[in-house]
Coordinates of C-alpha atoms in Angstrom, one line a residue:
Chain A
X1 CA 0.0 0.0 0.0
X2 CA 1.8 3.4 -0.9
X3 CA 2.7 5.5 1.7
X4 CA 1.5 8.9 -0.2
X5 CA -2.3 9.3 -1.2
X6 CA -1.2 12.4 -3.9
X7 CA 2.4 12.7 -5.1
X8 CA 3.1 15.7 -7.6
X9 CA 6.0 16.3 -9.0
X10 CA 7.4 19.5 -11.0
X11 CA 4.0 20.0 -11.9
X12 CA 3.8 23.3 -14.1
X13 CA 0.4 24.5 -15.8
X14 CA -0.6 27.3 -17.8
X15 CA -4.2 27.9 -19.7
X16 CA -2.0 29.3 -23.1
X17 CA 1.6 28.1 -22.7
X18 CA 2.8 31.2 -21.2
X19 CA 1.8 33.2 -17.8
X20 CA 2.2 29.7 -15.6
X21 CA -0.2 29.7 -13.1
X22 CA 1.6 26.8 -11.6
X23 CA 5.3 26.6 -11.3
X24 CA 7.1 23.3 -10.6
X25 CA 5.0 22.3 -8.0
X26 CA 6.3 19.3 -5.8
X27 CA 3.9 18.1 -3.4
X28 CA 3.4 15.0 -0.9
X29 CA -0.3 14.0 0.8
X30 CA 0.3 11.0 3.2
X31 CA -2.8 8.5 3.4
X32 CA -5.0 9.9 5.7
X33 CA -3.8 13.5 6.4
X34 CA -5.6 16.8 6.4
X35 CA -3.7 19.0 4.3
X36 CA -4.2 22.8 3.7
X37 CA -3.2 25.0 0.5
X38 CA -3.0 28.1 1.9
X39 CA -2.6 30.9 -0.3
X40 CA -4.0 34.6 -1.4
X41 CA -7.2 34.8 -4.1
X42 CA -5.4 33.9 -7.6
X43 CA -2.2 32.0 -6.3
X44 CA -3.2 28.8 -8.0
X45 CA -5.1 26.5 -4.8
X46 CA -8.0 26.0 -7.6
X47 CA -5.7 24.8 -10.5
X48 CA -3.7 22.6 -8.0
X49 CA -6.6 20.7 -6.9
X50 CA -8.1 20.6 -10.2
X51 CA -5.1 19.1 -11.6
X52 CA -5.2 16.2 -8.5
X53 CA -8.9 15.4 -9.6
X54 CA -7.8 15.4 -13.4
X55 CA -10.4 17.9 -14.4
X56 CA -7.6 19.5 -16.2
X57 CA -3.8 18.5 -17.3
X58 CA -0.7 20.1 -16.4
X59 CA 1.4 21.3 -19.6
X60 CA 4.3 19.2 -17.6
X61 CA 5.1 17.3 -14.4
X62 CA 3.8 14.0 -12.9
X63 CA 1.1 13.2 -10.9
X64 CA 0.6 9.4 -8.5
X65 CA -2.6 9.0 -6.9
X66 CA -1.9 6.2 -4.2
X67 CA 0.9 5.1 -6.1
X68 CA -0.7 5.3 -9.5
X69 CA 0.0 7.5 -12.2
X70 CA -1.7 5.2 -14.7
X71 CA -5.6 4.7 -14.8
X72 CA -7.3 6.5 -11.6
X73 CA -11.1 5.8 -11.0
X74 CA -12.4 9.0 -10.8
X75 CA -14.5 8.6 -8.5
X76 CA -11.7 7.9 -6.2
X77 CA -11.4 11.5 -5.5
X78 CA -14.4 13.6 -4.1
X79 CA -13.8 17.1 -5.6
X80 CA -16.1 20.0 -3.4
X81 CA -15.8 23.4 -5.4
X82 CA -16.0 26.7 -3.7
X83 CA -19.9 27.3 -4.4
X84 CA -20.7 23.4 -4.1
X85 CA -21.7 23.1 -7.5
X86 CA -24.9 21.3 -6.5
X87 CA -27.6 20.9 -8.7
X88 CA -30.0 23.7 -7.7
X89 CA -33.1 21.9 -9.3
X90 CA -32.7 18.7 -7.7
X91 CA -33.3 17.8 -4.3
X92 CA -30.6 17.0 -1.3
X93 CA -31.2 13.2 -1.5
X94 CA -31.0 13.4 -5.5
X95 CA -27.7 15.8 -5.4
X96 CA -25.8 12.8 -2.9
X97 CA -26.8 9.8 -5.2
X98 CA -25.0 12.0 -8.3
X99 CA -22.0 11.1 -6.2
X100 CA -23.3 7.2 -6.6
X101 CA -23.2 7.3 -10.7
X102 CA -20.0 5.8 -11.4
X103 CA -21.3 2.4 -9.0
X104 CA -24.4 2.3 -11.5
X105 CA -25.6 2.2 -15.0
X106 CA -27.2 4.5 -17.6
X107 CA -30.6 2.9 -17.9
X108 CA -31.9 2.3 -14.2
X109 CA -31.5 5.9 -13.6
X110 CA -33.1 7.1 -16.8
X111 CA -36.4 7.5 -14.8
X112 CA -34.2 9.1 -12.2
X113 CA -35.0 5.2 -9.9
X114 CA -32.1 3.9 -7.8
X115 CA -31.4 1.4 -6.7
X116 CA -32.5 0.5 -2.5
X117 CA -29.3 0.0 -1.3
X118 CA -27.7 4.0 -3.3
X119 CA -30.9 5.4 -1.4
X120 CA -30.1 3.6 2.0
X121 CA -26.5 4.4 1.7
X122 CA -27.1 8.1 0.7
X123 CA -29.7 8.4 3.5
X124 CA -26.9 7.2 5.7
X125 CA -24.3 10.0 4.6
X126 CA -26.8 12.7 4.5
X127 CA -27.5 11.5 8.2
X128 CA -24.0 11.8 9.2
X129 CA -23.5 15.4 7.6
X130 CA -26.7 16.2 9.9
X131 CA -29.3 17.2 7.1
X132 CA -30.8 13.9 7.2
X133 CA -34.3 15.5 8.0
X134 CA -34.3 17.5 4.7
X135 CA -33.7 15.1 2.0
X136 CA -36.7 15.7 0.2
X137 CA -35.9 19.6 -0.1
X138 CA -34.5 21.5 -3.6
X139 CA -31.5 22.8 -2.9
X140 CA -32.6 26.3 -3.7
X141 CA -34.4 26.4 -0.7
X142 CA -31.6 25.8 2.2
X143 CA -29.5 27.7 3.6
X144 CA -25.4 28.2 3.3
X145 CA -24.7 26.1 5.6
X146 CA -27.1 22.7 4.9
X147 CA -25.9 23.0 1.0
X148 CA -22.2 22.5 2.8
X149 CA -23.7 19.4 4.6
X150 CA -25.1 18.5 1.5
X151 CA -22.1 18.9 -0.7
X152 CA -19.6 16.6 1.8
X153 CA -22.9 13.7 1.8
X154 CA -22.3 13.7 -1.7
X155 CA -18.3 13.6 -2.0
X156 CA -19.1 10.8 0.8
X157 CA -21.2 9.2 -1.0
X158 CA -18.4 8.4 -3.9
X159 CA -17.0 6.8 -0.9
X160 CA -13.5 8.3 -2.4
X161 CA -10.1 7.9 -0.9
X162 CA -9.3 11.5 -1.0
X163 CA -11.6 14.5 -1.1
X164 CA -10.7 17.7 -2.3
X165 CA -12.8 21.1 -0.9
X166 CA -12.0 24.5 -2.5
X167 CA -12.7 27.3 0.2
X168 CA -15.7 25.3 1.0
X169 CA -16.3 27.3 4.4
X170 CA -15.4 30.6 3.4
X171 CA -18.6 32.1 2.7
X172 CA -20.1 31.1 5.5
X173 CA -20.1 32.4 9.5
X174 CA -17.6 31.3 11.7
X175 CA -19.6 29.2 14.1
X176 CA -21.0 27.4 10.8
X177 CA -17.9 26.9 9.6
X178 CA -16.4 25.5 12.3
X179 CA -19.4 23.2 13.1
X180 CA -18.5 22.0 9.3
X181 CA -15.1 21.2 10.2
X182 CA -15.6 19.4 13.0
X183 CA -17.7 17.1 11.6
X184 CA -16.0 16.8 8.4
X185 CA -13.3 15.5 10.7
X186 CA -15.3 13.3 12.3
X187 CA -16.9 11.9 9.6
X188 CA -13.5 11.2 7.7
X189 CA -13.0 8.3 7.9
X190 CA -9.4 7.0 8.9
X191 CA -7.6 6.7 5.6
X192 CA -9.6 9.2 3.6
X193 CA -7.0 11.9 2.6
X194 CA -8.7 15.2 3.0
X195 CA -7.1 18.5 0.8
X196 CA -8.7 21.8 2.1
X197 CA -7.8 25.0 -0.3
X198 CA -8.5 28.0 2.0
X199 CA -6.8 31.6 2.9
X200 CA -8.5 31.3 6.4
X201 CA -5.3 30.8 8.8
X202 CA -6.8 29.8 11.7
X203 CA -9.0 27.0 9.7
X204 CA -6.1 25.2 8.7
X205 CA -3.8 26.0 12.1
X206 CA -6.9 24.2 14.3
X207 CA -7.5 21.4 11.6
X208 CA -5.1 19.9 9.6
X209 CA -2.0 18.1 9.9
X210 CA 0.4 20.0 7.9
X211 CA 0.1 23.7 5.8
X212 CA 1.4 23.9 2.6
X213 CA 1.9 27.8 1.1
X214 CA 1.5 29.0 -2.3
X215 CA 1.8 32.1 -3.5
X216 CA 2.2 33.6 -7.5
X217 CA 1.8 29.4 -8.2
X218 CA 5.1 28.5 -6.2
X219 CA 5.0 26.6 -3.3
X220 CA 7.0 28.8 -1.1
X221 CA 6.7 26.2 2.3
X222 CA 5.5 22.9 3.7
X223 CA 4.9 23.5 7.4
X224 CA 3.2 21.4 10.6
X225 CA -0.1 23.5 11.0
X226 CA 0.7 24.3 14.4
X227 CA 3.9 26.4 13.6
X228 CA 1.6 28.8 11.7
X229 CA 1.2 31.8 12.5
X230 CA 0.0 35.2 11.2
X231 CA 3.5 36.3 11.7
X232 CA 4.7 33.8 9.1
X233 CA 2.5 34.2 6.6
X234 CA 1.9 37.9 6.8
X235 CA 4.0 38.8 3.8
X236 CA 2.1 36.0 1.8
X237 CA -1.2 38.3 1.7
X238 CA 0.7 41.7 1.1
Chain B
X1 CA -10.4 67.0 -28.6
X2 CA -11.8 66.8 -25.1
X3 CA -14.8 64.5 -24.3
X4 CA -17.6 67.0 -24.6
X5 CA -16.9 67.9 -27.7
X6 CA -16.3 64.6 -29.2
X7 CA -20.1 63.5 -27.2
X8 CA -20.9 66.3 -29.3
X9 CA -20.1 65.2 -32.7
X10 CA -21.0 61.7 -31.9
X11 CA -24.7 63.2 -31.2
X12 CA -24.4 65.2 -34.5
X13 CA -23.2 61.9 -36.7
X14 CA -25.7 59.8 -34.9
X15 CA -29.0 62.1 -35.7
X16 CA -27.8 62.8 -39.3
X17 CA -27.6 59.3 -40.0
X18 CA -31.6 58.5 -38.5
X19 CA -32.2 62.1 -40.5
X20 CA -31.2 60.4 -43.5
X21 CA -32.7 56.7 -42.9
X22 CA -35.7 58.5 -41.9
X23 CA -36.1 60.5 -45.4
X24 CA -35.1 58.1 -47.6
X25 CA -38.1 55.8 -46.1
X26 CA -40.3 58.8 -46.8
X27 CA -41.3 59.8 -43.1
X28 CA -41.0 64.0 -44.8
X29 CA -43.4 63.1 -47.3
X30 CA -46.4 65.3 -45.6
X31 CA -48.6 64.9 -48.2
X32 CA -48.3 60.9 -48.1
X33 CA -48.4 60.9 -44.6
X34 CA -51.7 63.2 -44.4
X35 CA -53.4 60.8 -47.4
X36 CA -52.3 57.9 -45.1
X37 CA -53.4 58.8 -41.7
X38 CA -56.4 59.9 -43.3
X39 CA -57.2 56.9 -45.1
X40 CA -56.8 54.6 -41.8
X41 CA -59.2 56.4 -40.2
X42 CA -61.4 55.3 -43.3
X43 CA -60.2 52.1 -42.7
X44 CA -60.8 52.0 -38.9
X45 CA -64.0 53.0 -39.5
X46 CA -65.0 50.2 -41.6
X47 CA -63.8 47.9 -39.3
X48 CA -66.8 48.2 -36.8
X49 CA -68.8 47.1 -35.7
X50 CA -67.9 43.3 -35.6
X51 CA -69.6 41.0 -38.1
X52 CA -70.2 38.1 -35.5
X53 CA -71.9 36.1 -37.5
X54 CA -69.0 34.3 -38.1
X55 CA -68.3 33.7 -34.8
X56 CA -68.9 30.1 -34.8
X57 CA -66.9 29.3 -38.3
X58 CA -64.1 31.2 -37.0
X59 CA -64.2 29.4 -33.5
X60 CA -63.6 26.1 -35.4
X61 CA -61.1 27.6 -37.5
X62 CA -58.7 28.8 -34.2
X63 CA -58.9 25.5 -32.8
X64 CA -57.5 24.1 -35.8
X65 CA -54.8 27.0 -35.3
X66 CA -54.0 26.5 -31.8
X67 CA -53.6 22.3 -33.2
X68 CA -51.3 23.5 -35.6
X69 CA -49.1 26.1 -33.0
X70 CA -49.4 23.2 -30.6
X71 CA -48.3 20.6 -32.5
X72 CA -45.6 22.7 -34.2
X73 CA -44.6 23.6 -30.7
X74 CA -43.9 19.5 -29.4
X75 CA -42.6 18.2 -32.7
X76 CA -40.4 21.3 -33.1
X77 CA -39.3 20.8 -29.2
X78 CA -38.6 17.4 -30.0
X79 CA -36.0 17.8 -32.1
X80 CA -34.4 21.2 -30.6
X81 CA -33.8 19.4 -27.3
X82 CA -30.7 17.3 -28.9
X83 CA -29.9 19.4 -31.7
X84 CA -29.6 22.3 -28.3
X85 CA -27.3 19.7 -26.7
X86 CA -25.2 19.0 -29.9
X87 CA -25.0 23.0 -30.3
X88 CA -23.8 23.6 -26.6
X89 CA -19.6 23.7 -26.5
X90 CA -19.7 23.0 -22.9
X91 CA -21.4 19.5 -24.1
X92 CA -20.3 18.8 -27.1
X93 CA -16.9 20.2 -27.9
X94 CA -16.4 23.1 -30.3
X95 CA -16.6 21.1 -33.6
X96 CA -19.9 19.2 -33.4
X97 CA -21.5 22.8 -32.0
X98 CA -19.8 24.6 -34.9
X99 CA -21.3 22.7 -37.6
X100 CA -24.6 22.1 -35.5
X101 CA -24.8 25.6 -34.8
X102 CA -24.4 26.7 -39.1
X103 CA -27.3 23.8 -39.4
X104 CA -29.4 25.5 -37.1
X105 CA -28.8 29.5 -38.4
X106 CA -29.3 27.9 -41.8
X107 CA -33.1 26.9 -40.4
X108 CA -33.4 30.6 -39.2
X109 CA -32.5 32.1 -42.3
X110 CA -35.9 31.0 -43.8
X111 CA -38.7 32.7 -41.8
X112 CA -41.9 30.6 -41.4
X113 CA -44.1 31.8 -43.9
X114 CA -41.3 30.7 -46.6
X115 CA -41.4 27.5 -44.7
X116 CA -45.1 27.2 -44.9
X117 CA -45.2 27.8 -48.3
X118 CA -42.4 25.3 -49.4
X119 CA -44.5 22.8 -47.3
X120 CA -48.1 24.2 -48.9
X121 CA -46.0 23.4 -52.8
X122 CA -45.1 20.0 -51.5
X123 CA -48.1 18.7 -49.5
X124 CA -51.0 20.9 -50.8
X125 CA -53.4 23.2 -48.9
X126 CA -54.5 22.8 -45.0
X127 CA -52.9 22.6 -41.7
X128 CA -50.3 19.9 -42.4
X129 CA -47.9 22.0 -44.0
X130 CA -48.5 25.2 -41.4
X131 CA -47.7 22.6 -38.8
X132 CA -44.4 21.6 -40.4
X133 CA -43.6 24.9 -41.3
X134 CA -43.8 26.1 -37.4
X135 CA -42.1 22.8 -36.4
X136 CA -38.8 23.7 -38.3
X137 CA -39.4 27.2 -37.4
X138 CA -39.4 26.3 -33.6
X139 CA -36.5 23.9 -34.4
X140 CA -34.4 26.4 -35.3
X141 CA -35.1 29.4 -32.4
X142 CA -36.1 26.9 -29.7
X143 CA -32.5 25.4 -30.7
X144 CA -30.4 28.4 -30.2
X145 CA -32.5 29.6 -27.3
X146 CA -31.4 26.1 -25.3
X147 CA -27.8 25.6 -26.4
X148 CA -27.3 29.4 -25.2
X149 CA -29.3 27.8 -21.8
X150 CA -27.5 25.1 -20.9
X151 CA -23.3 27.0 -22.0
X152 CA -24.9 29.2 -19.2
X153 CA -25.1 26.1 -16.7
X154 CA -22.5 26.8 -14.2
X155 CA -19.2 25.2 -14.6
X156 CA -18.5 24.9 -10.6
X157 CA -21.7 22.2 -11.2
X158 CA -19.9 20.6 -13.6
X159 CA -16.7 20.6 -13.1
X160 CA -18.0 19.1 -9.6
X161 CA -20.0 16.1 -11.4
X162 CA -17.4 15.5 -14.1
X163 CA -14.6 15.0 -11.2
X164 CA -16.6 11.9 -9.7
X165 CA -16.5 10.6 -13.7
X166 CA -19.7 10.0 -14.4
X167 CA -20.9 9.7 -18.2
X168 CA -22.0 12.7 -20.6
X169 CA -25.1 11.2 -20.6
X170 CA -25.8 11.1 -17.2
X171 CA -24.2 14.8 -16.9
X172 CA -27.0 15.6 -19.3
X173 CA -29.9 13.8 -17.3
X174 CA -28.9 14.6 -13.7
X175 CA -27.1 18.5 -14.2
X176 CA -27.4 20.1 -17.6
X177 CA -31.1 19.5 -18.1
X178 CA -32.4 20.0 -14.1
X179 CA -30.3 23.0 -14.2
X180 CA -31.5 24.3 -17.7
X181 CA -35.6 23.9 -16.7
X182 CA -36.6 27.0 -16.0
X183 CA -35.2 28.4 -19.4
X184 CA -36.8 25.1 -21.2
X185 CA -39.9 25.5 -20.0
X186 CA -40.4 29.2 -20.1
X187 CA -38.7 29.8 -24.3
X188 CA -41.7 26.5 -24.6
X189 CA -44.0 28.6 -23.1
X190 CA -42.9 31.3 -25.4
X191 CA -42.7 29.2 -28.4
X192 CA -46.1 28.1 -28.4
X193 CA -47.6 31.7 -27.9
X194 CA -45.3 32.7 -30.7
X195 CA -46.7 30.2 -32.6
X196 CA -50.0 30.9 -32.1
X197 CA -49.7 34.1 -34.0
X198 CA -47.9 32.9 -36.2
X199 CA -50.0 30.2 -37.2
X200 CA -52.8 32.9 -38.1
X201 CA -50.5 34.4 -40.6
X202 CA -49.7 31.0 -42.5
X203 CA -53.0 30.9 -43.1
X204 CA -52.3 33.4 -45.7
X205 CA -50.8 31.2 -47.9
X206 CA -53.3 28.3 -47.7
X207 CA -51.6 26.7 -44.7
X208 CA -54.4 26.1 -42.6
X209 CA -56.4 27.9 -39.3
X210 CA -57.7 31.4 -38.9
X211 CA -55.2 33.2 -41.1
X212 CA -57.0 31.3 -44.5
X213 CA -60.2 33.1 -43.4
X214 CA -58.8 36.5 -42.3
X215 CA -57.0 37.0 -45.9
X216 CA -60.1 35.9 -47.6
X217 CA -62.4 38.4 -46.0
X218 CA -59.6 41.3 -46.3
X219 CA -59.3 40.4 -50.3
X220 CA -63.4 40.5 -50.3
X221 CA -62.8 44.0 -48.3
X222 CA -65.3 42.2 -45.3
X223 CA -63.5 44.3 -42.6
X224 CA -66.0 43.9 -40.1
X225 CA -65.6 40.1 -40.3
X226 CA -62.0 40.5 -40.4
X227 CA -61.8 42.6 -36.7
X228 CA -64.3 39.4 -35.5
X229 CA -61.2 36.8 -36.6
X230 CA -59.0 39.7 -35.2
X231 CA -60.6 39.8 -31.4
X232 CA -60.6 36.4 -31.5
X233 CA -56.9 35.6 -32.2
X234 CA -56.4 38.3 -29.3
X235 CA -58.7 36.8 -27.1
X236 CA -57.0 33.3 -27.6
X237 CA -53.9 34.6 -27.4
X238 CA -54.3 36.1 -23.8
X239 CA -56.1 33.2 -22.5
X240 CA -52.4 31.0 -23.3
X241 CA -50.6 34.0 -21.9
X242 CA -52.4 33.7 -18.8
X243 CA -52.5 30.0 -18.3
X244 CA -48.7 29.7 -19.6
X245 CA -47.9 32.6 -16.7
X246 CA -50.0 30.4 -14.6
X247 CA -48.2 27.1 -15.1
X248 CA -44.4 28.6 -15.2
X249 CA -45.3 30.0 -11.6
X250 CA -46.1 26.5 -10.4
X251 CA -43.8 24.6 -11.7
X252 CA -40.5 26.6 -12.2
X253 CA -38.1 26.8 -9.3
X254 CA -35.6 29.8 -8.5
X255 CA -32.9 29.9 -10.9
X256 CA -30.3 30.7 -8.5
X257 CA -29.8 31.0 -4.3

């Protein structure tokens, strides 16, 4: 079993050849952590963890997912953007058994029927994100807070190995978002990798394992959480 | 040149050229303009009051128009729904919505009554050919309309469903088109109340409904017959507006938080 759930190395990505958002980027997850990319608006946290769930390709560089660079189930990485990217339409048991599609086929879910066990199962995630009791709501009609809860039942419910979340608490209150991190924590389960882009200090000081910094798409450090401080990353955000 | 005076000439160059388009189109001919207004009053006045004798030959004759709008309206849905999909770059890549899109705008070129009357050469008289000719008519705005619906789909949706890996056709089931209903349903809505006037005019050219009776009575100068087939096609037409305002309010949902 490989030691590192995300291994990148000299990674380098631009949209047009030139103007590199990313700039050899080397980067180690171990199984299990709770990593933050911490960073200003624009330093390249999106791209990065767009480029670990393959939506796009870096120009150069080589990515391993558990080990493998080769053929990657996608659904082995949960990928939560910064505004959810639920589907407003649909309600909050329907958005969670999206996250079941790749475990079932096209024409039993034509007619938008799944099977008991997907219901059961997303029923169950939905209960541990605490929004259980509105399942049967459009998402359009909660609040900031119980789309979040929404959003991590549905990256559960790809039961992935790592999960990805893009400033996923930012727009929210504090208590909220802390209430979300908790249980996100909680809910993880031992050997789920969890990557948190955020340019919330404290967030990733109180929750994760280990801080890495970018900035201008270099990494400029790799730190323990607890040795951050405002101090240290001051002239990051100036 | 500071701004003001360069607002200025811009004002000047702008009202010289409506000046002009407004001449050439004969808006400063006074005495045309008096003979016309003149005669419209003439004409208004032989309008009323309405002939309603009619009434119950022209009720039978909007029914078969509202068929024919109705009709045009599903079979021309029908096929804009994948020819929308095909025309969306966020779906189907740039080249299949390139050459889907010069399909479509080639359908556009050709306004309805052309259509109808293609249809009217090739099938004969009645409302078969009206109802093809609003079916490819709706194909090709219904068409645009949704492929410009579902590029605007937000990409944080799916970017988030594409990550999990599920298949295009599932993206289109479970995101693009829950995402996209409001703007399907209301440009149907639309569509069909376009195409209920629109059906009255291909009447004109022997394609079927009301419109076969309103040209008839304005080439036998029965003007008080035609304002009858006139309040009619108003009336009908409010009633859909009403009940299509009715039915968006109860089944669209919010289109964003």
């Amino acid at each position: 079993m490989a030691e590192y759930a995300v291994e990148l190395h000299n990674v380098w990505y631009s949209h047009n050849g030139s103007n590199h958002i990313l700039k050899d980027i080397d980067l180690k997850v171990k199984r299990g952590a709770l990593l933050a990319l911490i960073g200003p608006s624009g330093s390249g946290k999106t791209t990065l963890l767009k480029i670990i769930c393959r939506l796009i390709r870096p120009c150069s560089g080589s990515i391993s997912i558990r080990g493998s660079n080769g053929d990657l189930e996608r659904h082995e990485v949960g990928y939560i953007p910064q505004q959810l990217g639920l589907v407003r339409g649909l309600t909050a048991l329907e958005n969670v058994l999206v996250g079941a599609h790749s475990r079932i086929g096209f024409a039993g879910t034509l007619l938008g029927v799944f099977p008991e066990k997907e219901i059961e199962l997303a029923m169950k995630y939905l209960d541990m994100a605490g929004i259980a009791g509105k399942a049967d709501k459009k998402v359009y009609t909660l609040s900031g807070g119980e789309r979040q809860r929404v959003a991590i039942a549905r990256a559960l419910m790809q039961e992935p190995e790592i999960i990805l979340a893009d400033e996923f608490v930012s727009n929210l209150d504090i208590v909220t978002a802390k209430e979300i991190m908790d249980m996100m924590k909680k809910i993880k389960e031992k050997d789920t990798t969890l990557v948190i882009a955020t340019h919330d200090i404290s967030l990733a000081r109180d929750y994760c394992d280990m801080t890495v910094i970018i900035k201008n798409g270099v990494k400029i450090d790799e730190i323990c959480s607890y040795e951050l401080d405002y101090d240290r990353v001051r002239d990051i955000f100036t | 040149m500071n701004h003001s005076r360069e607002g200025f000439l811009q004002a000047v160059i702008f009202s010289g050229i409506i000046l002009y388009l407004a001449n050439s189109i004969g808006f400063f001919d006074i005495d045309r303009l008096t003979r016309g207004v003149s005669n419209l009053f003439i004409f208004a006045a032989d309008l009323f009051p309405p002939d309603l004798s009619v009434t119950e030959t022209l009720l039978y004759s909007i029914l078969e128009t509202i068929q024919m709008a109705l009709m045009g309206t599903i079979l021309g849905f029908i096929a804009a729904l994948p020819l929308g999909l095909l025309g969306a770059r966020n779906i189907s890549g740039r080249n299949i919505s390139a050459v889907t899109r010069l399909f479509l705008g080639g359908i556009r070129t050709i306004p309805a009554l052309l259509w109808a009357i293609i249809f009217v050469v090739a099938f004969g008289l009645g409302p078969l050919p009206g109802t093809l000719g609003l079916a490819i008519y709706s194909v090709g705005y219904l068409s645009k309309l949704y492929y410009e619906a579902f590029e605007a789909v937000d990409q944080e949706i799916l970017d988030a469903v594409r990550a999990i890996g599920i298949s295009r056709l599932k993206e289109i089931r479970f995101v693009v088109l829950p995402e996209s209903m409001n703007h399907i349903l209301s440009q149907l809505f639309f569509m069909f109340e376009y195409n209920v006037r629109s059906s009255a005019i291909l009447g004109f050219v022997g394609a079927g409904g009301i419109g076969f009776y309103m040209i008839n009575y304005i080439q036998l100068f029965q003007y008080q017959r035609l304002t009858t087939a006139v309040l009619l096609t108003l009336a009908v037409v409010l009633i859909i507006d009403s009940v299509s305002a009715r039915i968006r309010d109860r089944f669209l949902t919010r289109s964003s938080y």
